Coordinates of C-alpha atoms in Angstrom, one line a residue:
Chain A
X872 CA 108.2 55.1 85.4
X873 CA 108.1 57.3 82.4
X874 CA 104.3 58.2 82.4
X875 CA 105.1 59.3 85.7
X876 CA 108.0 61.7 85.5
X877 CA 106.0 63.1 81.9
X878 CA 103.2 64.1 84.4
X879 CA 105.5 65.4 86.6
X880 CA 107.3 68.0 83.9
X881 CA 104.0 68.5 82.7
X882 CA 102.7 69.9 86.0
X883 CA 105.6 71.6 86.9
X884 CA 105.6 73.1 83.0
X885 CA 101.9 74.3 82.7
X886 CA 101.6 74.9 86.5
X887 CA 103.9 77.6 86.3
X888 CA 102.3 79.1 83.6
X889 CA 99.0 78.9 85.8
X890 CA 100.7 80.4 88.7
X891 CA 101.8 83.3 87.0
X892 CA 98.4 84.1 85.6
X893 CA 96.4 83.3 88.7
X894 CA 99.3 83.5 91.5
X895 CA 99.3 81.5 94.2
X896 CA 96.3 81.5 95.9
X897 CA 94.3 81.8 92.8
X898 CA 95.0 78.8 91.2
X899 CA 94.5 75.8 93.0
X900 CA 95.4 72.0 92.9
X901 CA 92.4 71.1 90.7
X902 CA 93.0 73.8 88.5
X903 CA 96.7 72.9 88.0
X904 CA 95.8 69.5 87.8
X905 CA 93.5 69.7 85.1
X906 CA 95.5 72.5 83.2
X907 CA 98.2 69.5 83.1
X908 CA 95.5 66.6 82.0
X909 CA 97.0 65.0 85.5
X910 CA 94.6 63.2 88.2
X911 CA 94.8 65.6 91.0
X912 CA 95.2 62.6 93.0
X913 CA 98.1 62.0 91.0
X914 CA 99.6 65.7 92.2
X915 CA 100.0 64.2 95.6
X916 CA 102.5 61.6 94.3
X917 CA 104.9 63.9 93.3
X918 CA 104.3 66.7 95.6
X919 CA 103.6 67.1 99.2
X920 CA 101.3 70.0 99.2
X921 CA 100.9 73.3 96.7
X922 CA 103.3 75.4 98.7
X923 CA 105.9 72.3 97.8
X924 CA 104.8 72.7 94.4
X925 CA 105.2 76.3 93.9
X926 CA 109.0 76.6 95.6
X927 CA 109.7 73.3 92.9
X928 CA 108.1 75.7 90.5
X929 CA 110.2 78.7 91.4
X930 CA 113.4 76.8 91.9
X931 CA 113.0 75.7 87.9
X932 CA 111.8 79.4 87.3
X933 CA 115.0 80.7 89.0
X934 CA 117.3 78.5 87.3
X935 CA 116.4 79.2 83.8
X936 CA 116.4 82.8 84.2
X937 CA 119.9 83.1 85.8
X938 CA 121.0 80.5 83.1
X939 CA 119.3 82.6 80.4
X940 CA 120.9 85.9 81.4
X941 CA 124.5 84.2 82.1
X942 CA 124.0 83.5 78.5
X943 CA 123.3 86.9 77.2
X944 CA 125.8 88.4 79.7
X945 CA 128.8 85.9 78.1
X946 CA 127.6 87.0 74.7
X947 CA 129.2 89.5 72.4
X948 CA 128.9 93.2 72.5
X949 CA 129.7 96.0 74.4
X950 CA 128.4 96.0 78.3
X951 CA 125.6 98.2 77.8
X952 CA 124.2 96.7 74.4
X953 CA 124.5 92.9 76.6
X954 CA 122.7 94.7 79.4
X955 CA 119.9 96.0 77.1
X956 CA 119.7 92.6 75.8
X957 CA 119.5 91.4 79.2
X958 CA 116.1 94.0 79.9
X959 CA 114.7 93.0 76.0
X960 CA 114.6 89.4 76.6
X961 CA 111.9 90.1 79.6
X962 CA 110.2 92.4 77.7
X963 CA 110.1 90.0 74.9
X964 CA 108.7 87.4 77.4
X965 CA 106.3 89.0 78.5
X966 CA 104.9 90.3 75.3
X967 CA 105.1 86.4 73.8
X968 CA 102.2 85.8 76.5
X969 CA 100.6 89.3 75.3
X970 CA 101.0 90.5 78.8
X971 CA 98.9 87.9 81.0
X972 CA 102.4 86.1 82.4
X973 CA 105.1 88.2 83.9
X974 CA 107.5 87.5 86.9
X975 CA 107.0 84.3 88.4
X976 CA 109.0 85.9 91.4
X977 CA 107.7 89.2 91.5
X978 CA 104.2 87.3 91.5
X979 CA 104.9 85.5 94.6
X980 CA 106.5 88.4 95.9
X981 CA 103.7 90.2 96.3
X982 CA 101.3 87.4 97.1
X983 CA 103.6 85.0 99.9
X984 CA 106.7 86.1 101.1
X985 CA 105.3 88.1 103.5
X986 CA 103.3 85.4 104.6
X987 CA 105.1 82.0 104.1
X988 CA 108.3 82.1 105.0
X989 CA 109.7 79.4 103.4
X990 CA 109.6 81.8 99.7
X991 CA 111.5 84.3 101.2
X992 CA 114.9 82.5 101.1
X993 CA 114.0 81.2 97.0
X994 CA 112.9 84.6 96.5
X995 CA 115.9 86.5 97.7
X996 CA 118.1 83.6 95.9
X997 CA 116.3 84.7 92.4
X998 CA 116.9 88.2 93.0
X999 CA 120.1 88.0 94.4
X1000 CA 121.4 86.5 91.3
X1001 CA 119.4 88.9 88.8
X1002 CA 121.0 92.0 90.7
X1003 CA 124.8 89.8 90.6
X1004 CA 124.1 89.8 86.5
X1005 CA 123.1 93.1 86.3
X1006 CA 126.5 94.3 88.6
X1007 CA 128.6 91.7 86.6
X1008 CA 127.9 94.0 83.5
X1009 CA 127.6 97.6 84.8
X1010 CA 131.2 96.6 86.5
X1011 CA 131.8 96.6 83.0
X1012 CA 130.3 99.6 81.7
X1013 CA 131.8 101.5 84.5
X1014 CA 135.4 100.3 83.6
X1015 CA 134.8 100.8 79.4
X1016 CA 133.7 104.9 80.0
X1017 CA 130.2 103.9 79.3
X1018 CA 128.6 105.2 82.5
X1019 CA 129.3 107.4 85.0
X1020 CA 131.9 106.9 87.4
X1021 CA 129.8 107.8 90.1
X1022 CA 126.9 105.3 89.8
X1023 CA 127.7 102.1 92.1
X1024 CA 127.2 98.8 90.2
X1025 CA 125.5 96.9 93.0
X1026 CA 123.2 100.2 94.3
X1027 CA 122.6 100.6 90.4
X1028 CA 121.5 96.9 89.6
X1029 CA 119.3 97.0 92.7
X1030 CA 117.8 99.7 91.5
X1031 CA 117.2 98.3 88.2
X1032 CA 115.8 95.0 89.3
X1033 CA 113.1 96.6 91.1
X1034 CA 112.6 99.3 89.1
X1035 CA 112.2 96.8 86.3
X1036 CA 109.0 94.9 88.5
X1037 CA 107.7 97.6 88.8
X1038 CA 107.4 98.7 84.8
X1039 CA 106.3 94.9 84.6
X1040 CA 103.8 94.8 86.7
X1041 CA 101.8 98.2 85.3
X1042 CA 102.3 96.4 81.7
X1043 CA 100.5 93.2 82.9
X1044 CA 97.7 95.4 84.2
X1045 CA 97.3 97.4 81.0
X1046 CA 98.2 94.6 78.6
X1047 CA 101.3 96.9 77.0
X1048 CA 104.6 97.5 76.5
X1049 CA 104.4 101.1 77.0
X1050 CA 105.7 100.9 80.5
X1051 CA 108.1 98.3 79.6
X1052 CA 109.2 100.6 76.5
X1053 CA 109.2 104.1 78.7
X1054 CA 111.6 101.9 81.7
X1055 CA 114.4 101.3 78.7
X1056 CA 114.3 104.7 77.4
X1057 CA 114.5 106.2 80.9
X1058 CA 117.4 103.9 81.7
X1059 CA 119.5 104.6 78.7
X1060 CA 118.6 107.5 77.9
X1061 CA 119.3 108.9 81.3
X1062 CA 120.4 106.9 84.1
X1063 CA 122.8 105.2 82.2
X1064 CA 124.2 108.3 79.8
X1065 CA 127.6 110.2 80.4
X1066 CA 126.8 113.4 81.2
X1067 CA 128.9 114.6 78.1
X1068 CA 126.5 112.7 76.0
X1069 CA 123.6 114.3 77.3
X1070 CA 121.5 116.2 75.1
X1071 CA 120.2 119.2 77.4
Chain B
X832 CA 71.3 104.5 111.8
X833 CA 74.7 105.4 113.2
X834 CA 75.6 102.0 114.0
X835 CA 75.0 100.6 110.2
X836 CA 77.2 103.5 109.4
X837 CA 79.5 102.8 111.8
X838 CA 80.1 99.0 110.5
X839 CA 80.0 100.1 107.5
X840 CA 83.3 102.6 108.1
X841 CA 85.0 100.0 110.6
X842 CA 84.8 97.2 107.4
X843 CA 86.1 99.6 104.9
X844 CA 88.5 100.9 107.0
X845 CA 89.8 97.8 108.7
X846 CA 89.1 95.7 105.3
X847 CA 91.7 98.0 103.6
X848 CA 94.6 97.4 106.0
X849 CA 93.0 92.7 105.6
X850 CA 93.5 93.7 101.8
X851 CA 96.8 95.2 101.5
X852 CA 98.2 92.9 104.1
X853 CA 96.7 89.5 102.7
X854 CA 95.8 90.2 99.1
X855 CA 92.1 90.4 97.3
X856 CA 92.2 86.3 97.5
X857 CA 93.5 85.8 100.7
X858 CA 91.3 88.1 102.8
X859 CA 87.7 86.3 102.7
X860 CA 84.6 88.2 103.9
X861 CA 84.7 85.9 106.6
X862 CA 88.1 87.7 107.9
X863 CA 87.4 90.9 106.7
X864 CA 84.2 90.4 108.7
X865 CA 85.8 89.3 112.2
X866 CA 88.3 92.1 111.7
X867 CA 86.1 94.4 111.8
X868 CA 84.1 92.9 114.6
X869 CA 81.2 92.7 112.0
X870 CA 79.3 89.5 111.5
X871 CA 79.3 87.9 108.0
X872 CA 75.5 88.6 107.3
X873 CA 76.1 91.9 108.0
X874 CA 78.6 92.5 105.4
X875 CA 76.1 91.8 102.8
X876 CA 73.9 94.6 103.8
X877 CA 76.7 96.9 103.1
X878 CA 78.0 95.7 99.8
X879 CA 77.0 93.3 97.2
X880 CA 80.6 91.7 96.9
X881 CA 83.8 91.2 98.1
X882 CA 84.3 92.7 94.4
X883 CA 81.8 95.4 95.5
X884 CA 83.7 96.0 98.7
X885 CA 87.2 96.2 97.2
X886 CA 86.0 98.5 94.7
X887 CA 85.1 100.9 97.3
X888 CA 87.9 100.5 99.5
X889 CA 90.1 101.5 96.2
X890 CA 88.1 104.0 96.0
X891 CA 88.6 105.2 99.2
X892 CA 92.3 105.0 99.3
X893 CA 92.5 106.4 96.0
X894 CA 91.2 109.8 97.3
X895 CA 93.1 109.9 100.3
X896 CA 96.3 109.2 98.6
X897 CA 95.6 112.0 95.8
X898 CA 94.4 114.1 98.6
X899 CA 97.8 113.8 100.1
X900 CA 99.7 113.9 97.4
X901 CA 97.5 117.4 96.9
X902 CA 98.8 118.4 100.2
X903 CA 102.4 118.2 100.0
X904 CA 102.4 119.0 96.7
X905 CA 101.0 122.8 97.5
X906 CA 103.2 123.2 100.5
X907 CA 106.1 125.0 101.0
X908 CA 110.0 124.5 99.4
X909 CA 111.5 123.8 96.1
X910 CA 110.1 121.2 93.3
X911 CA 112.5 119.0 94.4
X912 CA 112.2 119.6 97.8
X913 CA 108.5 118.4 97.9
X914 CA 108.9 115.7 95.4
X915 CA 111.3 114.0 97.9
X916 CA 108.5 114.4 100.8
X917 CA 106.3 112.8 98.3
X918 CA 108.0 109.9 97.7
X919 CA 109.3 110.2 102.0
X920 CA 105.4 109.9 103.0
X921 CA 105.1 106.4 101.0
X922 CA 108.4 104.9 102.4
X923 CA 107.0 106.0 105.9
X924 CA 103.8 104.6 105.7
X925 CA 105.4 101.5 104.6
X926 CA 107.8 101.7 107.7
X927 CA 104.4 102.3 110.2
X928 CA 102.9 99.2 109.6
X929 CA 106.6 97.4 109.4
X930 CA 106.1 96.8 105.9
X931 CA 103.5 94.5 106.2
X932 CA 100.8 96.8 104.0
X933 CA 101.9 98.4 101.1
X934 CA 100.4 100.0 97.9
X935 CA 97.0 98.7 98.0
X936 CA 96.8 99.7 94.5
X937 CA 99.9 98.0 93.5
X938 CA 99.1 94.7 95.4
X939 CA 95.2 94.9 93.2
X940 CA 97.2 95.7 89.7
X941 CA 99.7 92.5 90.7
X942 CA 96.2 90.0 91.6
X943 CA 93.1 91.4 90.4
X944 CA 94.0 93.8 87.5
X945 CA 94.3 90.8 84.9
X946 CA 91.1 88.7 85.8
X947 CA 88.4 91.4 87.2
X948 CA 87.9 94.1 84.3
X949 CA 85.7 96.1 86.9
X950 CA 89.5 96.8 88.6
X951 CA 91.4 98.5 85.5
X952 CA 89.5 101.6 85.4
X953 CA 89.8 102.5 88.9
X954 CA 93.3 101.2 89.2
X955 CA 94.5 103.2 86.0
X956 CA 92.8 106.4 87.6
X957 CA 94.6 106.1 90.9
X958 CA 98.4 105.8 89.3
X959 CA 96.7 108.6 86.7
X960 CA 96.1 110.7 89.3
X961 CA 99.7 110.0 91.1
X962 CA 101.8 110.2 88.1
X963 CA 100.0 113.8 87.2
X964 CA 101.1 115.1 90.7
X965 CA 104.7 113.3 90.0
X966 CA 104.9 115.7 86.3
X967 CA 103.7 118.9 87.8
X968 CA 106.1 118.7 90.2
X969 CA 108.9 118.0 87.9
X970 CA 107.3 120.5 85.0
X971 CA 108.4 123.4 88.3
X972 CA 111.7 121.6 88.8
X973 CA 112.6 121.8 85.3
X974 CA 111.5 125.3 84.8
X975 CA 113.3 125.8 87.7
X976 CA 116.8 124.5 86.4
X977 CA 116.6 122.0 89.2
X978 CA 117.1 118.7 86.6
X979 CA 118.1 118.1 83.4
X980 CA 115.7 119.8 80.3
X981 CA 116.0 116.8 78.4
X982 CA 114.0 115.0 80.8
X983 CA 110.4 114.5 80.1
X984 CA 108.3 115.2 83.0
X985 CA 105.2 113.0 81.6
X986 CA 107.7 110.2 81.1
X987 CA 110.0 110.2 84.2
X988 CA 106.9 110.6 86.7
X989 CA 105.7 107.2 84.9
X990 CA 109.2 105.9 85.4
X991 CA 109.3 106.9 88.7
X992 CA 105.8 105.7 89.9
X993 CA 106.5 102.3 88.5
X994 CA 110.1 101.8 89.7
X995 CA 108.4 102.9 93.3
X996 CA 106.3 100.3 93.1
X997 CA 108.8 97.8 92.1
X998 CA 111.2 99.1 95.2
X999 CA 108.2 99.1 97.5
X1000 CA 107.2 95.3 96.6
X1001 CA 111.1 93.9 97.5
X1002 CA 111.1 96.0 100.7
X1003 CA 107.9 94.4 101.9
X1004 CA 109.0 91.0 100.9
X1005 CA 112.3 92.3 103.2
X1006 CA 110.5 93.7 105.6
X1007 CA 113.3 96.1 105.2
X1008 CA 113.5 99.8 104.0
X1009 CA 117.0 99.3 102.1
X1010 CA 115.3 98.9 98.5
X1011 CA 113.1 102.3 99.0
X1012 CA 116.5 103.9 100.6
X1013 CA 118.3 102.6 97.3
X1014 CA 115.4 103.9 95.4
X1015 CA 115.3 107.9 96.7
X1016 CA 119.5 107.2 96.6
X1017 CA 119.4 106.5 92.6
X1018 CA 116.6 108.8 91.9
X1019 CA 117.6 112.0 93.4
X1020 CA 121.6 111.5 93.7
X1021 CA 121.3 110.6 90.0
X1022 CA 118.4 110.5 87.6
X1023 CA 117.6 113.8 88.9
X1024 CA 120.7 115.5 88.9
X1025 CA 122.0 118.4 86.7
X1026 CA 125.0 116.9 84.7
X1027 CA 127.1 120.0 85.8
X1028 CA 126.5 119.1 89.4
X1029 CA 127.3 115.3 88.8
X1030 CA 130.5 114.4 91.3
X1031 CA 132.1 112.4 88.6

């Protein structure tokens, strides 16, 4: 049935646009239905409910961002330079929707892992594997002299990742990149500098 | 009439925990009502809006947390010192409510900030008004040899008010405190940290 499984994509595809603009609770099955050209009956052939939906939605979300950053984290270049890359390419996400879309995950963060439990395990997956990418390459950076001996990979990409929400989520709500741009320059600038290589 | 006043208080102050703990969408005026042991029609004689209403419960907490921030920011010890009990009172006023409410302003920017204009001006104000406590504090620290020179007060009390916000949003999807403990680890064991004084 391939009219069906092009409806499917399509939902899945636009939805998750919608999501991240409206979140969870503000877009609902008509509207993701319509912003697909779908029958909203039709939405109930392919999935059970919205929550099913959304954890579809995030488990595609979650897959091509690991798969994106495993690709810039293989690539060439020295660890820091791949882990910058790693940051630009959500910046450069973000600013390709001018600000209105940011983290699918951080977005249902905030809105329904406290209160329906079956995101939290999805959620934690997608972060989890964010923070392993960012560890993977400041295990590098660590053993090439580039950062401080003392800054523990893991506590360091935790940090990172959440910091990083957090820059994302003032951008959205001001429709910049000065957040986004001020994040980077603490990061490399500071947090990520030898201290011989500081300028004070 | 000191029972219209006294509804009035209960919904605003009860409505603020409804907000924070189920979001702008999620809390109707139906539950904001019951919560506050209100009915529904009354409601509308105190505000125009749920829009109305929110506005003025941002408002509200927007003072208060200024207020405090005010507070411990004249009290007693080093720049440092009472930067850390700063960012201490947020973590434990996440941990009183078990994580459940967090930054109401943080949980508006994520759902309102990019649909209801009426939201960005009193949103900007309240992380205005928390990042300008965050720089005077580190302007002492600085002229106090307590961090590095090279760091920009204006900038890092951005950095550090949006990478809060970014650990305070994982540790309420954890219902955990870990991401805010990794957060005041990497802050003040690092980014705040006089080169000289670093244990590498």
């Amino acid at each position: 049935m391939p009219k069906g499984r092009g409806n499917r994509e399509r939902l899945l595809r636009l939805g998750s646009t919608l999501l991240q603009e409206r979140g969870y609770q503000g877009a609902g099955v008509q509207e993701i239905a319509d912003a697909s050209a779908v029958p909203k009956g039709s939405f109930y052939n392919y999935f059970k409910s919205k929550e099913d939906f959304a954890l579809e939605v995030l488990d595609h979300y979650q897959q091509e961002s690991c798969a994106e950053l495993e690709r810039i984290l293989s690539g060439s270049g020295g660890p820091l330079e791949r882990l910058r890359r790693m940051l630009d390419a959500g910046i450069a996400a973000m600013k390709s929707t001018d600000f209105k879309v940011g983290c699918l995950a951080g977005r249902l963060t905030q809105e329904v892992a406290g209160q329906i439990p079956a995101f939290r395990e999805p959620l934690e997956r997608h972060f989890q594997c964010v923070r392993d990418h960012f560890a993977r390459v400041l295990v590098e950076a660590r053993d090439a002299g580039e950062i401080e001996r003392s800054l523990d990979p893991e506590a360091t990409a935790e940090f990172l990742v959440n910091a990083f929400q957090g820059a994302a989520l003032r951008a959205k709500a001001a429709h910049s990149e000065a957040p986004l741009e001020n994040f980077r320059r603490l990061v490399f600038d500071h947090l990520l500098r030898l201290s011989g290589k500081r300028t004070s």
